[in-house]
XYZ file of N, CA and C in Angstrom:
477
model
N -5.780 -0.786 10.411
C -5.959 -2.173 10.012
C -7.162 -2.254 9.068
N -7.010 -3.026 8.019
C -8.074 -3.229 7.047
C -8.882 -4.453 7.471
N -10.175 -4.269 7.629
C -11.036 -5.364 8.044
C -12.053 -5.719 6.980
N -12.788 -6.788 7.221
C -13.833 -7.207 6.303
C -14.852 -6.081 6.161
N -15.183 -5.765 4.920
C -16.119 -4.686 4.618
C -15.452 -3.364 4.303
N -14.187 -3.203 4.655
C -13.446 -1.966 4.375
C -12.999 -1.923 2.919
N -12.775 -0.699 2.438
C -12.160 -0.518 1.131
C -10.652 -0.654 1.326
N -10.050 -1.577 0.594
C -8.616 -1.832 0.717
C -7.833 -0.712 0.043
N -6.740 -0.276 0.655
C -5.904 0.759 0.038
C -5.302 0.265 -1.280
N -5.272 1.157 -2.251
C -4.621 0.847 -3.523
C -3.108 0.927 -3.309
N -2.365 0.247 -4.143
C -0.906 0.307 -4.054
C -0.300 -0.053 -5.393
N 0.948 0.315 -5.555
C 1.769 -0.112 -6.680
C 3.071 -0.649 -6.107
N 3.397 -1.888 -6.453
C 4.622 -2.538 -5.983
C 5.344 -3.182 -7.153
N 6.669 -3.257 -7.046
C 7.440 -4.033 -8.019
C 7.239 -5.498 -7.716
N 7.238 -6.293 -8.775
C 7.052 -7.719 -8.593
C 7.501 -8.488 -9.811
N 7.254 -9.796 -9.741
C 7.655 -10.669 -10.846
C 6.665 -11.808 -10.990
N 6.523 -12.236 -12.227
C 5.730 -13.429 -12.527
C 6.632 -14.654 -12.658
N 7.869 -14.514 -12.215
C 8.857 -15.575 -12.335
C 9.801 -15.346 -13.498
N 9.427 -14.439 -14.368
C 10.257 -14.101 -15.522
C 10.545 -12.599 -15.541
N 9.516 -11.840 -15.857
C 9.647 -10.390 -16.006
C 9.530 -9.692 -14.650
N 10.266 -8.581 -14.517
C 10.132 -7.705 -13.361
C 9.338 -6.492 -13.825
N 8.288 -6.138 -13.086
C 7.431 -5.031 -13.502
C 6.711 -4.436 -12.298
N 5.947 -3.379 -12.533
C 5.122 -2.745 -11.511
C 3.711 -3.341 -11.567
N 3.127 -3.580 -10.414
C 1.756 -4.072 -10.324
C 0.952 -3.076 -9.497
N -0.156 -2.597 -10.048
C -1.044 -1.680 -9.343
C -2.342 -2.414 -9.040
N -2.698 -2.489 -7.767
C -3.855 -3.257 -7.328
C -5.120 -2.891 -8.099
N -5.431 -1.608 -8.221
C -6.705 -1.193 -8.828
C -6.842 -1.633 -10.276
N -5.739 -1.827 -10.967
C -5.818 -2.306 -12.346
C -6.362 -3.736 -12.394
N -6.153 -4.484 -11.336
C -6.607 -5.873 -11.297
C -7.982 -6.001 -10.669
N -8.318 -5.179 -9.686
C -9.659 -5.240 -9.113
C -10.685 -4.754 -10.136
N -10.282 -3.880 -11.048
C -11.186 -3.447 -12.106
C -11.610 -4.621 -12.987
N -10.799 -5.672 -13.023
C -11.077 -6.842 -13.860
C -11.791 -7.955 -13.102
N -11.896 -7.840 -11.776
C -12.548 -8.890 -10.996
C -12.021 -8.946 -9.584
N -11.956 -10.141 -9.039
C -11.526 -10.366 -7.660
C -10.011 -10.464 -7.574
N -9.471 -10.061 -6.417
C -8.036 -10.174 -6.165
C -7.833 -10.826 -4.805
N -6.924 -11.788 -4.770
C -6.517 -12.424 -3.521
C -5.107 -11.945 -3.218
N -4.917 -11.415 -2.017
C -3.603 -10.992 -1.550
C -3.151 -11.986 -0.483
N -1.984 -12.572 -0.685
C -1.414 -13.506 0.277
C -0.125 -12.898 0.812
N -0.187 -12.334 2.016
C 1.010 -11.805 2.666
C 1.761 -12.969 3.293
N 3.069 -12.979 3.119
C 3.885 -14.044 3.702
C 5.214 -13.470 4.172
N 5.906 -14.221 5.038
C 7.092 -13.718 5.721
C 8.279 -13.547 4.782
N 8.720 -14.630 4.187
C 9.937 -14.598 3.382
C 9.910 -15.697 2.338
N 10.572 -15.420 1.216
C 10.810 -16.467 0.241
C 11.675 -17.542 0.903
N 11.432 -18.753 0.557
C 12.215 -19.916 0.974
C 12.033 -20.319 2.435
N 11.187 -19.624 3.212
C 10.947 -20.114 4.575
C 10.009 -21.317 4.478
N 10.218 -22.345 5.294
C 9.432 -23.579 5.163
C 7.917 -23.374 5.267
N 7.471 -22.605 6.241
C 6.041 -22.396 6.428
C 5.453 -21.624 5.250
N 6.160 -20.602 4.797
C 5.654 -19.805 3.682
C 5.683 -20.595 2.385
N 6.699 -21.411 2.216
C 6.739 -22.242 1.008
C 5.528 -23.171 0.973
N 5.180 -23.750 2.123
C 3.982 -24.591 2.188
C 2.747 -23.789 1.807
N 2.604 -22.589 2.394
C 1.436 -21.752 2.139
C 1.356 -21.361 0.664
N 2.446 -20.844 0.109
C 2.429 -20.355 -1.261
C 2.241 -21.501 -2.251
N 2.896 -22.605 -2.023
C 2.749 -23.756 -2.923
C 1.355 -24.349 -2.812
N 0.794 -24.380 -1.601
C -0.576 -24.874 -1.438
C -1.560 -24.009 -2.216
N -1.406 -22.704 -2.116
C -2.300 -21.813 -2.867
C -2.162 -22.052 -4.356
N -0.960 -22.319 -4.804
C -0.720 -22.566 -6.215
C -1.191 -23.968 -6.618
N -0.922 -24.952 -5.782
C -1.214 -26.343 -6.125
C -2.696 -26.695 -6.105
N -3.465 -26.071 -5.226
C -4.864 -26.477 -5.113
C -5.697 -26.064 -6.314
N -5.154 -25.173 -7.124
C -5.788 -24.767 -8.371
C -7.209 -24.253 -8.178
N -7.525 -23.780 -6.985
C -8.857 -23.217 -6.777
C -9.064 -21.947 -7.589
N -7.979 -21.228 -7.838
C -8.130 -19.921 -8.436
C -7.380 -19.761 -9.760
N -6.549 -20.715 -10.104
C -5.721 -20.584 -11.302
C -6.525 -20.463 -12.582
N -7.624 -21.152 -12.675
C -8.376 -21.187 -13.917
C -9.601 -20.283 -13.881
N -9.668 -19.432 -12.896
C -10.750 -18.475 -12.773
C -10.333 -17.196 -13.485
N -11.011 -16.846 -14.559
C -10.615 -15.677 -15.339
C -10.779 -14.374 -14.577
N -11.704 -14.338 -13.636
C -11.959 -13.090 -12.923
C -11.286 -13.041 -11.554
N -10.280 -13.892 -11.322
C -9.561 -13.907 -10.048
C -8.064 -13.770 -10.319
N -7.455 -12.780 -9.653
C -6.008 -12.590 -9.716
C -5.453 -12.790 -8.320
N -4.334 -13.480 -8.213
C -3.706 -13.693 -6.919
C -2.312 -13.079 -6.922
N -1.955 -12.459 -5.790
C -0.625 -11.901 -5.587
C -0.076 -12.382 -4.254
N 1.195 -12.742 -4.218
C 1.915 -12.967 -2.979
C 2.691 -11.700 -2.662
N 2.712 -11.297 -1.389
C 3.404 -10.071 -0.985
C 4.289 -10.371 0.211
N 5.578 -10.034 0.089
C 6.501 -10.179 1.214
C 7.544 -9.061 1.144
N 8.352 -8.917 2.207
C 9.378 -7.872 2.200
C 10.619 -8.219 1.377
N 10.679 -9.390 0.781
C 11.847 -9.771 -0.017
C 11.910 -8.961 -1.318
N 13.102 -8.886 -1.869
C 13.312 -8.159 -3.119
C 12.855 -8.977 -4.323
N 12.581 -8.284 -5.441
C 12.054 -8.942 -6.627
C 12.985 -10.034 -7.167
N 14.281 -9.889 -7.005
C 15.207 -10.897 -7.508
C 15.096 -12.189 -6.705
N 14.885 -12.067 -5.414
C 14.628 -13.230 -4.581
C 13.299 -13.862 -4.993
N 12.278 -13.019 -5.194
C 10.967 -13.515 -5.631
C 11.086 -14.297 -6.937
N 11.856 -13.757 -7.880
C 11.966 -14.414 -9.176
C 12.592 -15.807 -9.018
N 13.640 -15.902 -8.229
C 14.286 -17.201 -8.028
C 13.375 -18.156 -7.258
N 12.714 -17.641 -6.243
C 11.771 -18.440 -5.448
C 10.655 -18.967 -6.339
N 10.087 -18.091 -7.148
C 9.019 -18.469 -8.065
C 9.474 -19.559 -9.031
N 10.658 -19.408 -9.557
C 11.204 -20.399 -10.493
C 11.442 -21.742 -9.804
N 12.039 -21.717 -8.618
C 12.363 -22.964 -7.924
C 11.118 -23.698 -7.437
N 10.119 -22.947 -6.983
C 8.905 -23.556 -6.420
C 7.792 -23.728 -7.443
N 7.960 -23.165 -8.642
C 6.946 -23.290 -9.686
C 5.689 -22.497 -9.394
N 5.820 -21.383 -8.727
C 4.667 -20.552 -8.387
C 4.213 -19.804 -9.636
N 2.916 -19.852 -9.913
C 2.390 -19.319 -11.164
C 1.739 -17.945 -11.045
N 1.663 -17.388 -9.842
C 1.085 -16.053 -9.681
C 2.193 -15.074 -9.284
N 2.004 -13.779 -9.561
C 3.046 -12.784 -9.277
C 3.338 -12.634 -7.783
N 4.616 -12.410 -7.502
C 5.092 -12.135 -6.148
C 5.568 -10.691 -6.114
N 5.069 -9.939 -5.136
C 5.339 -8.508 -5.043
C 6.229 -8.187 -3.855
N 7.063 -7.152 -4.020
C 8.029 -6.763 -2.989
C 7.553 -5.547 -2.209
N 7.327 -5.738 -0.934
C 6.945 -4.667 -0.011
C 8.123 -4.429 0.939
N 9.255 -4.029 0.376
C 10.508 -3.951 1.126
C 10.483 -2.923 2.252
N 9.650 -1.898 2.130
C 9.567 -0.860 3.162
C 8.354 -1.057 4.087
N 7.644 -2.159 3.919
C 6.473 -2.513 4.737
C 5.327 -1.520 4.605
N 5.306 -0.726 3.553
C 4.246 0.271 3.399
C 2.872 -0.384 3.260
N 2.760 -1.375 2.389
C 1.477 -2.044 2.166
C 1.120 -2.904 3.372
N 2.092 -3.597 3.922
C 1.851 -4.428 5.113
C 1.297 -3.589 6.263
N 1.828 -2.389 6.430
C 1.324 -1.494 7.479
C -0.106 -1.063 7.184
N -0.388 -0.694 5.937
C -1.737 -0.249 5.573
C -2.773 -1.346 5.782
N -2.382 -2.590 5.553
C -3.314 -3.696 5.684
C -3.348 -4.278 7.095
N -2.516 -3.767 7.982
C -2.533 -4.200 9.377
C -1.852 -5.526 9.633
N -0.927 -5.938 8.763
C -0.233 -7.204 8.961
C 1.245 -6.999 9.293
N 1.657 -5.756 9.427
C 3.028 -5.442 9.840
C 3.143 -5.643 11.340
N 4.193 -6.329 11.774
C 4.434 -6.558 13.189
C 5.938 -6.434 13.429
N 6.395 -5.301 13.972
C 7.835 -5.073 14.155
C 8.487 -6.034 15.136
N 7.691 -6.733 15.926
C 8.261 -7.686 16.879
C 8.632 -9.017 16.228
N 8.156 -9.229 15.003
C 8.491 -10.454 14.282
C 9.772 -10.249 13.484
N 10.553 -11.297 13.357
C 11.806 -11.217 12.605
C 11.571 -10.746 11.173
N 10.520 -11.255 10.546
C 10.223 -10.880 9.160
C 9.507 -9.542 9.066
N 8.841 -9.141 10.137
C 8.070 -7.902 10.145
C 6.658 -8.042 9.615
N 6.285 -9.243 9.158
C 4.983 -9.435 8.518
C 4.296 -10.685 9.049
N 3.009 -10.572 9.297
C 2.181 -11.731 9.638
C 1.641 -12.338 8.347
N 1.558 -13.661 8.312
C 0.922 -14.320 7.168
C -0.550 -13.943 7.167
N -1.079 -13.646 5.973
C -2.470 -13.201 5.886
C -3.019 -13.434 4.488
N -4.340 -13.535 4.409
C -5.055 -13.630 3.144
C -6.176 -12.607 3.136
N -6.332 -11.933 2.007
C -7.426 -10.999 1.798
C -8.066 -11.305 0.453
N -9.393 -11.291 0.406
C -10.135 -11.387 -0.847
C -10.807 -10.040 -1.068
N -10.502 -9.417 -2.207
C -11.056 -8.114 -2.550
C -11.981 -8.251 -3.747
N -13.086 -7.504 -3.719
C -13.983 -7.514 -4.874
C -13.598 -6.403 -5.851
N -14.399 -6.191 -6.873
C -14.060 -5.228 -7.921
C -14.100 -3.785 -7.427
N -14.680 -3.544 -6.252
C -14.676 -2.209 -5.634
C -13.548 -2.070 -4.621
N -12.676 -3.052 -4.548
C -11.584 -3.154 -3.574
C -12.102 -3.319 -2.150
N -13.342 -3.742 -1.989
C -13.892 -3.993 -0.660
C -13.422 -5.374 -0.187
N -12.969 -5.444 1.055
C -12.481 -6.707 1.625
C -13.677 -7.603 1.919
N -13.691 -8.770 1.282
C -14.779 -9.737 1.453
C -14.372 -10.910 2.337
N -13.072 -11.074 2.540
C -12.558 -12.153 3.385
C -11.218 -11.686 3.927
N -10.975 -11.982 5.202
C -9.706 -11.608 5.834
C -9.321 -12.707 6.811
N -8.079 -13.147 6.705
C -7.519 -14.108 7.658
C -6.095 -13.667 7.961
N -5.736 -13.613 9.259
C -4.385 -13.258 9.678
C -3.918 -14.317 10.679
N -2.728 -14.858 10.450
C -2.182 -15.907 11.320
C -1.888 -15.358 12.702
N -2.251 -16.117 13.708
C -1.894 -15.770 15.081
C -0.416 -16.077 15.328
N 0.029 -17.189 14.756
C 1.409 -17.655 14.912
C 1.984 -17.925 13.527
N 2.973 -17.152 13.139
C 3.551 -17.291 11.794
C 4.174 -18.647 11.530
N 4.532 -19.367 12.562
C 5.208 -20.652 12.372
C 4.267 -21.830 12.474
N 3.002 -21.553 12.739
C 2.005 -22.616 12.804
C 1.761 -23.170 11.404
N 1.569 -24.459 11.303
C 1.336 -25.094 10.003
C 0.109 -24.493 9.324
N 0.173 -24.434 8.013
C -0.909 -23.890 7.204
C -2.160 -24.743 7.351
N -3.282 -24.109 7.578
C -4.560 -24.778 7.745
C -5.295 -24.764 6.410
N -5.466 -25.924 5.807
C -6.144 -26.008 4.502
C -7.594 -25.533 4.581
N -8.175 -25.536 5.772
C -9.532 -25.023 5.943
C -9.618 -23.536 5.608
N -8.508 -22.826 5.750
C -8.478 -21.408 5.422
C -8.704 -21.195 3.935
N -8.060 -21.994 3.100
C -8.266 -21.851 1.656
C -9.680 -22.249 1.267
N -10.232 -23.232 1.959
C -11.617 -23.616 1.688
C -12.570 -22.480 2.065
N -12.315 -21.815 3.188
C -13.148 -20.672 3.592
C -13.030 -19.538 2.586
N -11.831 -19.332 2.084
C -11.619 -18.319 1.048
C -12.409 -18.662 -0.205
N -12.361 -19.906 -0.627
C -13.108 -20.362 -1.807
C -14.605 -20.199 -1.588
N -15.090 -20.532 -0.398
C -16.520 -20.364 -0.087
C -16.924 -18.903 -0.150
N -16.064 -18.014 0.353
C -16.357 -16.582 0.296
C -16.463 -16.121 -1.152
N -15.552 -16.577 -1.985
C -15.587 -16.228 -3.411
C -16.835 -16.784 -4.079
N -17.156 -18.042 -3.823
C -18.359 -18.642 -4.402
C -19.614 -17.900 -3.958
N -19.646 -17.463 -2.694
C -20.798 -16.724 -2.181
C -20.993 -15.383 -2.880
N -19.916 -14.751 -3.271
C -20.002 -13.476 -3.977
C -20.534 -13.649 -5.399
N -20.306 -14.798 -5.938
C -20.745 -15.072 -7.318
C -22.192 -15.559 -7.388
N -22.742 -15.993 -6.265
C -24.105 -16.571 -6.254
C -25.172 -15.521 -6.451
C-alpha cells in the first residue's frame, strides 16, 4: 500500500482525453509538477459520476499549469472516451483493466464488485505522496471536504 510520504510507483496506462486514445506515463507528468490520481469504480456509476464531475466542476485544478489530474478505473478506454464525452470531463481517464496500478497503490479490493476503492492521491514532482484519501464505503456520497483538504495540501506545498 502506498501511503503519505512514500514514493508512488511509476506506471504507463492507456487512456483518453475524451478524443484521442494514447499511453500516459506518470513520471512524464510528475516531472512537470503535481499530479492528482483519482481512482474510481466504474464509468457511469452514480457515485463515481458525482466524484469525477465534482473534481472537474470545482475547477480547483483545471487552471493550474503545474497540476495534472488523471482518473483511473478498470474500464476500457472506449468506455472512458464515451463517459468523458457524455459527462464533459476535461482530464484524462486511464484504464487499469488488470488492476496492476490499483494493487500497487493499495486500492484494489477483490471483495468489491468493481475491484477498486475510490481514492485520491496528490503526488509531487518527486512522485512522493503528499495527500492520500481512500473511501471506507464506495457507495457513500462524495464528501466535498475531501477536495478542500486536497486543495489545502497542494497550497501548503506551494507556500
